[in-house]
Amino acid sequence: MKRVLCVIFFLFSNIMLGNQIDELKTVREVEHFIKRFFPEFNKERDENFDYGNFRIEPDQIIYNNLDCQNKFDSSEIKNWGKVDINNDGLTDLFFIPHFSGYYQYFIIDKGKNAFELFLINDFNSCELSSVIKVNDQNHIKFRRARSTAMMYPGDLTVTYETDTLTYKFGTFIELNNKENIPDLQVEKIEMETTTCGGACPNFELEIKRNLKTKFYGKLYVRFVGKSESKITAKEWSEINTLINYIEVKKLKDRYVADSFDLPTINLKVTFEDGSVKVIDDYGADGTFGLRALYSKLKKIGMDTKWK
């Protein structure tokens, strides 16, 4: 999965216009709204490079241009729509734009004209998302199609990997519907991010239950060298709760993305009872929940004012 699950942008307006997503009725209104709050979609390319020009096309045109159109039915493609995807009473927006390929995004209304943008799936990787109900709550059904060549040329078997995603911990992760989610106490978290073919942050981070935090910045980080600090009790509680919710102990020990020159994330979680979980994740290709955990840890590593 070549995707950064959580690309988040916040933009605030000084004009109070109520729930603006509710007011959207046409494709042009949707395009205008998106460009207004997320200026990155405003970039105009040369007409000879139309690939990068933003617009929302009719469902059938989107489907006709998908590399994976034989994996999904055309009726499953919807260029835009409204739904309260995080179940907070405010209307959110999903859309599939023509913008350097076809991807599916969700915009969550945070209230007071603040919005979050999430990139959910990449059609180039044969991924598709749709809204479903679970226990009267809205969630995302995420599917990824895989084709396997059989004995004869042209004879393909398509299999599907399916997850139910929910909005939790500020992002979308796999839904844990268990009544009794583990409540294990984490003693220490260690994470190392390696270099890649580009400017990937390369650092080591250690956080202990007593909130003491050690950082060793190497490349493409704001602080290079070794330093110590402390995180807040709230940050630690959120990380500990997230680790329990995704049941990190039950996840695979190794994940590998099908691409080159990507960074590896080495994660080590030590629990109060002395047990240890180690995950080696090339390309951050693990679960949505793992990527949410990486994101929180990376934010601490990259945003803390180390000395």
Coordinates of N, CA, C and O in Angstrom, one line a residue, residues 110-229:
K110 N -14.8 19.5 11.2 CA -14.5 19.6 12.6 C -15.3 20.7 13.4 O -15.1 20.9 14.5
G111 N -16.1 21.4 12.6 CA -16.9 22.5 13.2 C -16.2 23.8 13.1 O -15.0 23.9 13.0
K112 N -16.9 24.9 13.1 CA -16.4 26.3 13.1 C -15.5 26.4 11.9 O -14.4 27.1 11.9
N113 N -15.9 25.9 10.7 CA -15.1 26.0 9.5 C -13.7 25.5 9.5 O -12.8 26.0 8.9
A114 N -13.5 24.4 10.3 CA -12.2 23.7 10.3 C -12.5 22.3 9.7 O -13.4 21.7 10.0
F115 N -11.6 21.9 8.8 CA -11.7 20.7 8.1 C -10.4 19.9 8.1 O -9.4 20.4 8.1
E116 N -10.6 18.5 8.1 CA -9.4 17.6 7.9 C -9.6 16.9 6.6 O -10.7 16.4 6.3
L117 N -8.5 16.7 5.9 CA -8.4 15.9 4.7 C -7.7 14.6 4.9 O -6.6 14.6 5.4
F118 N -8.3 13.5 4.5 CA -7.7 12.2 4.6 C -7.6 11.5 3.2 O -8.7 11.4 2.5
L119 N -6.5 11.0 2.9 CA -6.3 10.2 1.7 C -6.5 8.8 2.1 O -5.8 8.2 2.9
I120 N -7.6 8.1 1.6 CA -7.9 6.8 2.0 C -7.4 5.7 1.2 O -6.8 4.7 1.6
N121 N -7.7 5.8 -0.2 CA -7.2 4.7 -1.0 C -6.7 5.1 -2.4 O -6.9 6.2 -2.8
D122 N -5.9 4.3 -3.0 CA -5.2 4.5 -4.2 C -5.7 3.5 -5.2 O -5.5 2.3 -5.1
F123 N -6.4 4.0 -6.3 CA -7.0 3.1 -7.3 C -5.9 2.4 -8.1 O -6.1 1.4 -8.7
N124 N -4.7 3.1 -8.2 CA -3.6 2.4 -8.9 C -3.1 1.2 -8.2 O -2.4 0.3 -8.7
S125 N -3.4 1.1 -6.9 CA -3.1 -0.1 -6.1 C -4.3 -1.0 -5.9 O -4.3 -1.9 -5.1
C126 N -5.3 -0.8 -6.8 CA -6.6 -1.6 -6.8 C -7.2 -1.5 -5.4 O -7.6 -2.6 -4.9
E127 N -7.4 -0.4 -4.9 CA -8.1 -0.2 -3.6 C -9.4 0.6 -3.8 O -9.5 1.5 -4.6
L128 N -10.4 0.2 -3.0 CA -11.7 0.9 -3.1 C -12.3 1.0 -1.7 O -12.2 0.1 -0.9
S129 N -12.9 2.2 -1.4 CA -13.6 2.4 -0.1 C -15.0 2.7 -0.4 O -15.4 3.3 -1.3
S130 N -15.9 2.2 0.5 CA -17.3 2.5 0.5 C -17.8 2.7 1.9 O -17.2 2.1 2.9
V131 N -18.9 3.4 2.1 CA -19.5 3.6 3.4 C -20.4 2.5 3.8 O -21.3 2.1 3.0
I132 N -20.3 2.0 5.0 CA -21.1 0.9 5.5 C -21.6 1.2 6.9 O -21.1 2.1 7.6
K133 N -22.6 0.5 7.4 CA -23.2 0.7 8.7 C -22.8 -0.5 9.6 O -22.9 -1.7 9.1
V134 N -22.3 -0.3 10.8 CA -22.0 -1.3 11.7 C -22.5 -0.8 13.0 O -22.1 0.2 13.6
N135 N -23.5 -1.6 13.6 CA -24.2 -1.2 14.8 C -24.7 0.3 14.7 O -24.5 1.0 15.7
D136 N -25.3 0.6 13.6 CA -25.9 1.9 13.4 C -24.9 3.0 13.3 O -25.3 4.2 13.5
Q137 N -23.7 2.7 13.2 CA -22.6 3.7 13.0 C -22.0 3.6 11.6 O -21.9 2.5 11.1
N138 N -21.6 4.8 11.1 CA -21.0 4.8 9.8 C -19.5 4.4 9.9 O -18.8 5.0 10.8
H139 N -19.0 3.6 9.0 CA -17.6 3.2 8.9 C -17.3 3.1 7.4 O -18.1 3.2 6.6
I140 N -16.0 2.7 7.2 CA -15.5 2.5 5.8 C -15.2 1.1 5.6 O -14.5 0.4 6.4
K141 N -15.8 0.5 4.5 CA -15.4 -0.8 4.0 C -14.2 -0.6 3.0 O -14.4 0.0 2.0
F142 N -13.1 -1.0 3.4 CA -11.9 -0.9 2.6 C -11.5 -2.2 1.9 O -11.4 -3.2 2.6
R143 N -11.4 -2.2 0.6 CA -11.1 -3.4 -0.1 C -9.8 -3.2 -1.0 O -9.6 -2.1 -1.6
R144 N -9.0 -4.2 -1.1 CA -7.8 -4.2 -1.9 C -7.9 -5.5 -2.8 O -8.0 -6.6 -2.3
A145 N -7.8 -5.3 -4.1 CA -7.9 -6.5 -5.0 C -6.5 -6.9 -5.4 O -5.6 -6.1 -5.6
R146 N -6.3 -8.2 -5.4 CA -5.1 -8.9 -5.8 C -5.4 -9.8 -6.9 O -6.3 -10.6 -6.8
S147 N -4.5 -9.8 -7.9 CA -4.7 -10.8 -9.1 C -3.5 -11.7 -9.1 O -2.4 -11.3 -8.9
T148 N -3.8 -13.0 -9.3 CA -2.8 -14.0 -9.3 C -2.9 -14.7 -10.7 O -3.9 -15.3 -11.1
A149 N -1.7 -14.8 -11.4 CA -1.7 -15.4 -12.7 C -1.8 -16.9 -12.5 O -1.1 -17.5 -11.6
M150 N -2.7 -17.6 -13.2 CA -2.8 -19.0 -13.1 C -2.0 -19.7 -14.2 O -1.1 -19.1 -14.8
M151 N -2.3 -20.9 -14.5 CA -1.5 -21.7 -15.4 C -1.5 -21.2 -16.8 O -0.5 -21.2 -17.5
Y152 N -2.6 -20.7 -17.3 CA -2.7 -20.2 -18.7 C -2.7 -18.7 -18.7 O -3.3 -18.0 -17.9
P153 N -2.0 -18.1 -19.7 CA -2.0 -16.7 -19.9 C -3.4 -16.1 -20.0 O -4.3 -16.6 -20.6
G154 N -3.5 -15.0 -19.3 CA -4.8 -14.3 -19.3 C -5.8 -14.9 -18.3 O -6.9 -14.3 -18.1
D155 N -5.5 -16.0 -17.7 CA -6.4 -16.6 -16.7 C -6.0 -16.0 -15.3 O -5.0 -16.4 -14.8
L156 N -6.8 -15.1 -14.8 CA -6.5 -14.4 -13.6 C -7.5 -14.7 -12.5 O -8.7 -14.7 -12.8
T157 N -7.1 -15.0 -11.3 CA -7.9 -15.1 -10.1 C -7.8 -13.9 -9.3 O -6.7 -13.5 -8.9
V158 N -8.9 -13.3 -9.0 CA -8.9 -12.1 -8.1 C -9.3 -12.4 -6.7 O -10.4 -13.0 -6.5
T159 N -8.5 -12.0 -5.8 CA -8.8 -12.2 -4.3 C -8.9 -10.8 -3.7 O -8.3 -9.8 -4.2
Y160 N -9.7 -10.7 -2.6 CA -9.9 -9.4 -2.0 C -9.5 -9.4 -0.5 O -9.8 -10.4 0.2
E161 N -8.8 -8.4 -0.1 CA -8.5 -8.2 1.3 C -9.4 -7.1 1.8 O -9.5 -6.0 1.1
T162 N -10.2 -7.3 2.8 CA -11.2 -6.4 3.3 C -11.0 -6.0 4.7 O -10.7 -6.9 5.6
D163 N -11.1 -4.7 5.0 CA -11.0 -4.2 6.4 C -12.2 -3.3 6.6 O -12.6 -2.6 5.7
T164 N -12.6 -3.2 7.9 CA -13.6 -2.2 8.3 C -12.8 -1.1 9.0 O -12.2 -1.4 10.1
L165 N -12.9 0.1 8.5 CA -12.1 1.2 9.1 C -13.1 2.1 9.9 O -14.2 2.4 9.5
T166 N -12.6 2.6 11.0 CA -13.4 3.6 11.8 C -12.5 4.8 12.1 O -11.3 4.7 12.1
Y167 N -13.2 5.9 12.3 CA -12.5 7.1 12.7 C -12.2 7.1 14.2 O -13.2 7.2 15.0
K168 N -11.0 7.0 14.6 CA -10.6 7.0 16.0 C -9.1 7.4 16.1 O -8.3 7.2 15.2
F169 N -8.8 8.0 17.3 CA -7.5 8.6 17.5 C -7.1 9.6 16.5 O -5.9 9.7 16.1
G170 N -8.1 10.3 15.9 CA -7.8 11.3 14.9 C -7.5 10.9 13.5 O -6.9 11.6 12.7
T171 N -7.8 9.6 13.2 CA -7.5 9.1 11.9 C -8.4 7.9 11.7 O -9.3 7.6 12.4
F172 N -8.1 7.2 10.6 CA -8.9 6.0 10.2 C -8.1 4.7 10.5 O -7.0 4.6 10.0
I173 N -8.6 3.8 11.3 CA -7.9 2.6 11.7 C -8.9 1.4 11.6 O -10.1 1.7 11.6
E174 N -8.4 0.2 11.7 CA -9.2 -1.0 11.7 C -10.2 -0.9 12.9 O -9.7 -0.7 14.1
L175 N -11.4 -1.2 12.7 CA -12.4 -1.2 13.8 C -12.2 -2.5 14.7 O -12.0 -3.6 14.2
N176 N -12.1 -2.2 16.0 CA -12.0 -3.3 17.0 C -13.4 -3.3 17.7 O -13.7 -2.4 18.5
N177 N -14.2 -4.3 17.4 CA -15.5 -4.4 17.9 C -15.6 -5.2 19.2 O -16.7 -5.5 19.6
K178 N -14.5 -5.6 19.7 CA -14.6 -6.5 20.9 C -15.1 -5.8 22.1 O -14.8 -4.6 22.3
E179 N -15.8 -6.5 22.9 CA -16.3 -5.9 24.2 C -15.2 -5.7 25.2 O -15.2 -4.8 26.0
N180 N -14.2 -6.6 25.2 CA -13.1 -6.5 26.1 C -11.8 -6.3 25.4 O -11.1 -7.3 25.1
I181 N -11.5 -5.1 25.1 CA -10.2 -4.7 24.5 C -9.1 -4.8 25.6 O -9.4 -4.3 26.7
P182 N -8.0 -5.4 25.3 CA -6.9 -5.5 26.3 C -6.6 -4.1 27.0 O -6.7 -3.1 26.4
D183 N -6.2 -4.2 28.2 CA -5.8 -3.0 29.0 C -4.4 -3.2 29.6 O -4.2 -3.3 30.8
L184 N -3.5 -3.4 28.7 CA -2.1 -3.7 29.1 C -1.3 -2.4 29.3 O -1.5 -1.4 28.6
Q185 N -0.4 -2.4 30.3 CA 0.4 -1.2 30.5 C 1.7 -1.3 29.8 O 2.4 -2.3 29.9
V186 N 2.0 -0.3 29.0 CA 3.2 -0.3 28.2 C 4.3 0.3 29.1 O 4.1 1.4 29.8
E187 N 5.5 -0.3 29.2 CA 6.6 0.2 30.0 C 7.5 1.1 29.1 O 8.0 2.1 29.6
K188 N 7.7 0.7 27.9 CA 8.7 1.5 27.0 C 8.4 1.3 25.5 O 8.0 0.2 25.1
I189 N 8.5 2.3 24.8 CA 8.4 2.2 23.3 C 9.6 2.7 22.6 O 10.2 3.8 23.0
E190 N 10.1 1.9 21.7 CA 11.3 2.3 20.9 C 11.0 2.3 19.4 O 10.4 1.3 19.0
M191 N 11.4 3.3 18.7 CA 11.1 3.3 17.3 C 12.3 3.9 16.5 O 12.9 4.9 17.0
E192 N 12.7 3.2 15.4 CA 13.8 3.7 14.6 C 13.2 3.8 13.2 O 12.6 2.9 12.7
T193 N 13.5 4.9 12.5 CA 13.1 5.1 11.1 C 14.4 5.2 10.3 O 15.3 5.9 10.7
T194 N 14.5 4.5 9.2 CA 15.7 4.4 8.4 C 15.6 5.4 7.2 O 14.6 5.9 6.9
T195 N 16.7 5.5 6.5 CA 16.8 6.3 5.3 C 16.0 5.6 4.1 O 15.6 4.5 4.2
C196 N 15.8 6.4 3.1 CA 15.2 5.8 1.9 C 15.8 6.5 0.6 O 16.9 7.1 0.7
G197 N 15.2 6.3 -0.5 CA 15.7 6.9 -1.7 C 15.5 8.4 -1.8 O 16.0 9.1 -2.7
G198 N 14.8 9.0 -0.9 CA 14.6 10.5 -0.8 C 15.0 11.0 0.5 O 15.9 10.5 1.2
A199 N 14.3 12.1 0.9 CA 14.6 12.8 2.2 C 13.7 12.3 3.3 O 13.0 13.0 3.9
C200 N 13.8 11.0 3.6 CA 13.1 10.4 4.7 C 13.7 10.7 6.1 O 15.0 10.5 6.2
P201 N 13.0 11.1 7.1 CA 13.6 11.4 8.4 C 14.2 10.1 8.9 O 13.6 9.0 8.9
N202 N 15.4 10.2 9.4 CA 16.1 9.1 10.0 C 16.5 9.4 11.4 O 17.3 10.3 11.7
F203 N 15.8 8.7 12.4 CA 16.1 9.0 13.8 C 15.7 7.8 14.6 O 15.1 6.8 14.2
E204 N 16.1 7.8 15.9 CA 15.7 6.8 16.9 C 15.0 7.6 18.0 O 15.3 8.7 18.4
L205 N 13.9 6.9 18.5 CA 13.1 7.5 19.6 C 12.8 6.5 20.7 O 12.5 5.4 20.4
E206 N 12.9 6.9 21.9 CA 12.6 6.0 23.0 C 11.7 6.8 24.0 O 12.0 7.9 24.4
I207 N 10.6 6.2 24.4 CA 9.7 6.8 25.4 C 9.4 5.8 26.5 O 9.0 4.7 26.2
K208 N 9.5 6.3 27.7 CA 9.3 5.4 28.9 C 8.0 5.8 29.5 O 7.5 6.9 29.4
R209 N 7.5 4.9 30.3 CA 6.2 5.1 31.0 C 6.3 6.3 32.0 O 5.3 7.0 32.2
N210 N 7.5 6.6 32.5 CA 7.7 7.8 33.3 C 7.7 9.1 32.5 O 8.0 10.2 33.1
L211 N 7.4 9.0 31.2 CA 7.3 10.1 30.3 C 8.7 10.6 29.8 O 8.7 11.5 28.9
K212 N 9.8 10.1 30.3 CA 11.1 10.5 29.8 C 11.3 10.0 28.4 O 11.0 8.9 28.0
T213 N 11.8 10.9 27.5 CA 11.9 10.6 26.1 C 13.3 10.9 25.6 O 13.9 12.0 25.9
K214 N 13.9 10.0 24.9 CA 15.2 10.2 24.3 C 15.1 10.2 22.8 O 14.3 9.4 22.2
F215 N 15.9 11.1 22.2 CA 15.9 11.2 20.7 C 17.3 11.3 20.2 O 18.2 11.9 20.8
Y216 N 17.5 10.6 19.0 CA 18.8 10.6 18.4 C 18.5 10.9 16.9 O 18.1 10.0 16.1
G217 N 18.6 12.2 16.5 CA 18.4 12.6 15.2 C 19.6 12.4 14.3 O 20.7 12.7 14.7
K218 N 19.4 11.8 13.1 CA 20.5 11.5 12.2 C 20.4 12.3 10.9 O 21.3 13.0 10.6
L219 N 19.4 12.1 10.1 CA 19.3 12.8 8.8 C 17.8 13.3 8.6 O 16.9 12.6 9.1
Y220 N 17.7 14.4 7.9 CA 16.4 15.0 7.5 C 15.5 15.2 8.7 O 14.3 14.9 8.6
V221 N 16.1 15.7 9.8 CA 15.3 16.0 11.0 C 15.7 17.4 11.4 O 16.8 17.9 11.1
R222 N 14.8 18.1 12.2 CA 15.1 19.4 12.6 C 16.3 19.5 13.6 O 17.1 20.4 13.6
F223 N 16.4 18.4 14.5 CA 17.5 18.4 15.4 C 18.3 17.1 15.1 O 17.8 16.0 15.1
V224 N 19.6 17.4 14.9 CA 20.6 16.3 14.7 C 21.4 16.1 15.9 O 22.0 17.0 16.4
G225 N 21.5 14.9 16.4 CA 22.2 14.6 17.6 C 21.3 13.9 18.7 O 20.2 13.5 18.4
K226 N 21.9 13.8 19.9 CA 21.2 13.1 21.0 C 20.6 14.1 21.9 O 21.3 15.1 22.2
S227 N 19.4 13.9 22.4 CA 18.8 14.8 23.3 C 17.7 14.1 24.2 O 17.3 13.0 23.8
E228 N 17.3 14.7 25.3 CA 16.3 14.1 26.1 C 15.2 15.2 26.4 O 15.5 16.4 26.5
S229 N 14.0 14.7 26.7 CA 12.9 15.6 27.0 C 11.8 14.8 27.7 O 12.1 13.6 28.1

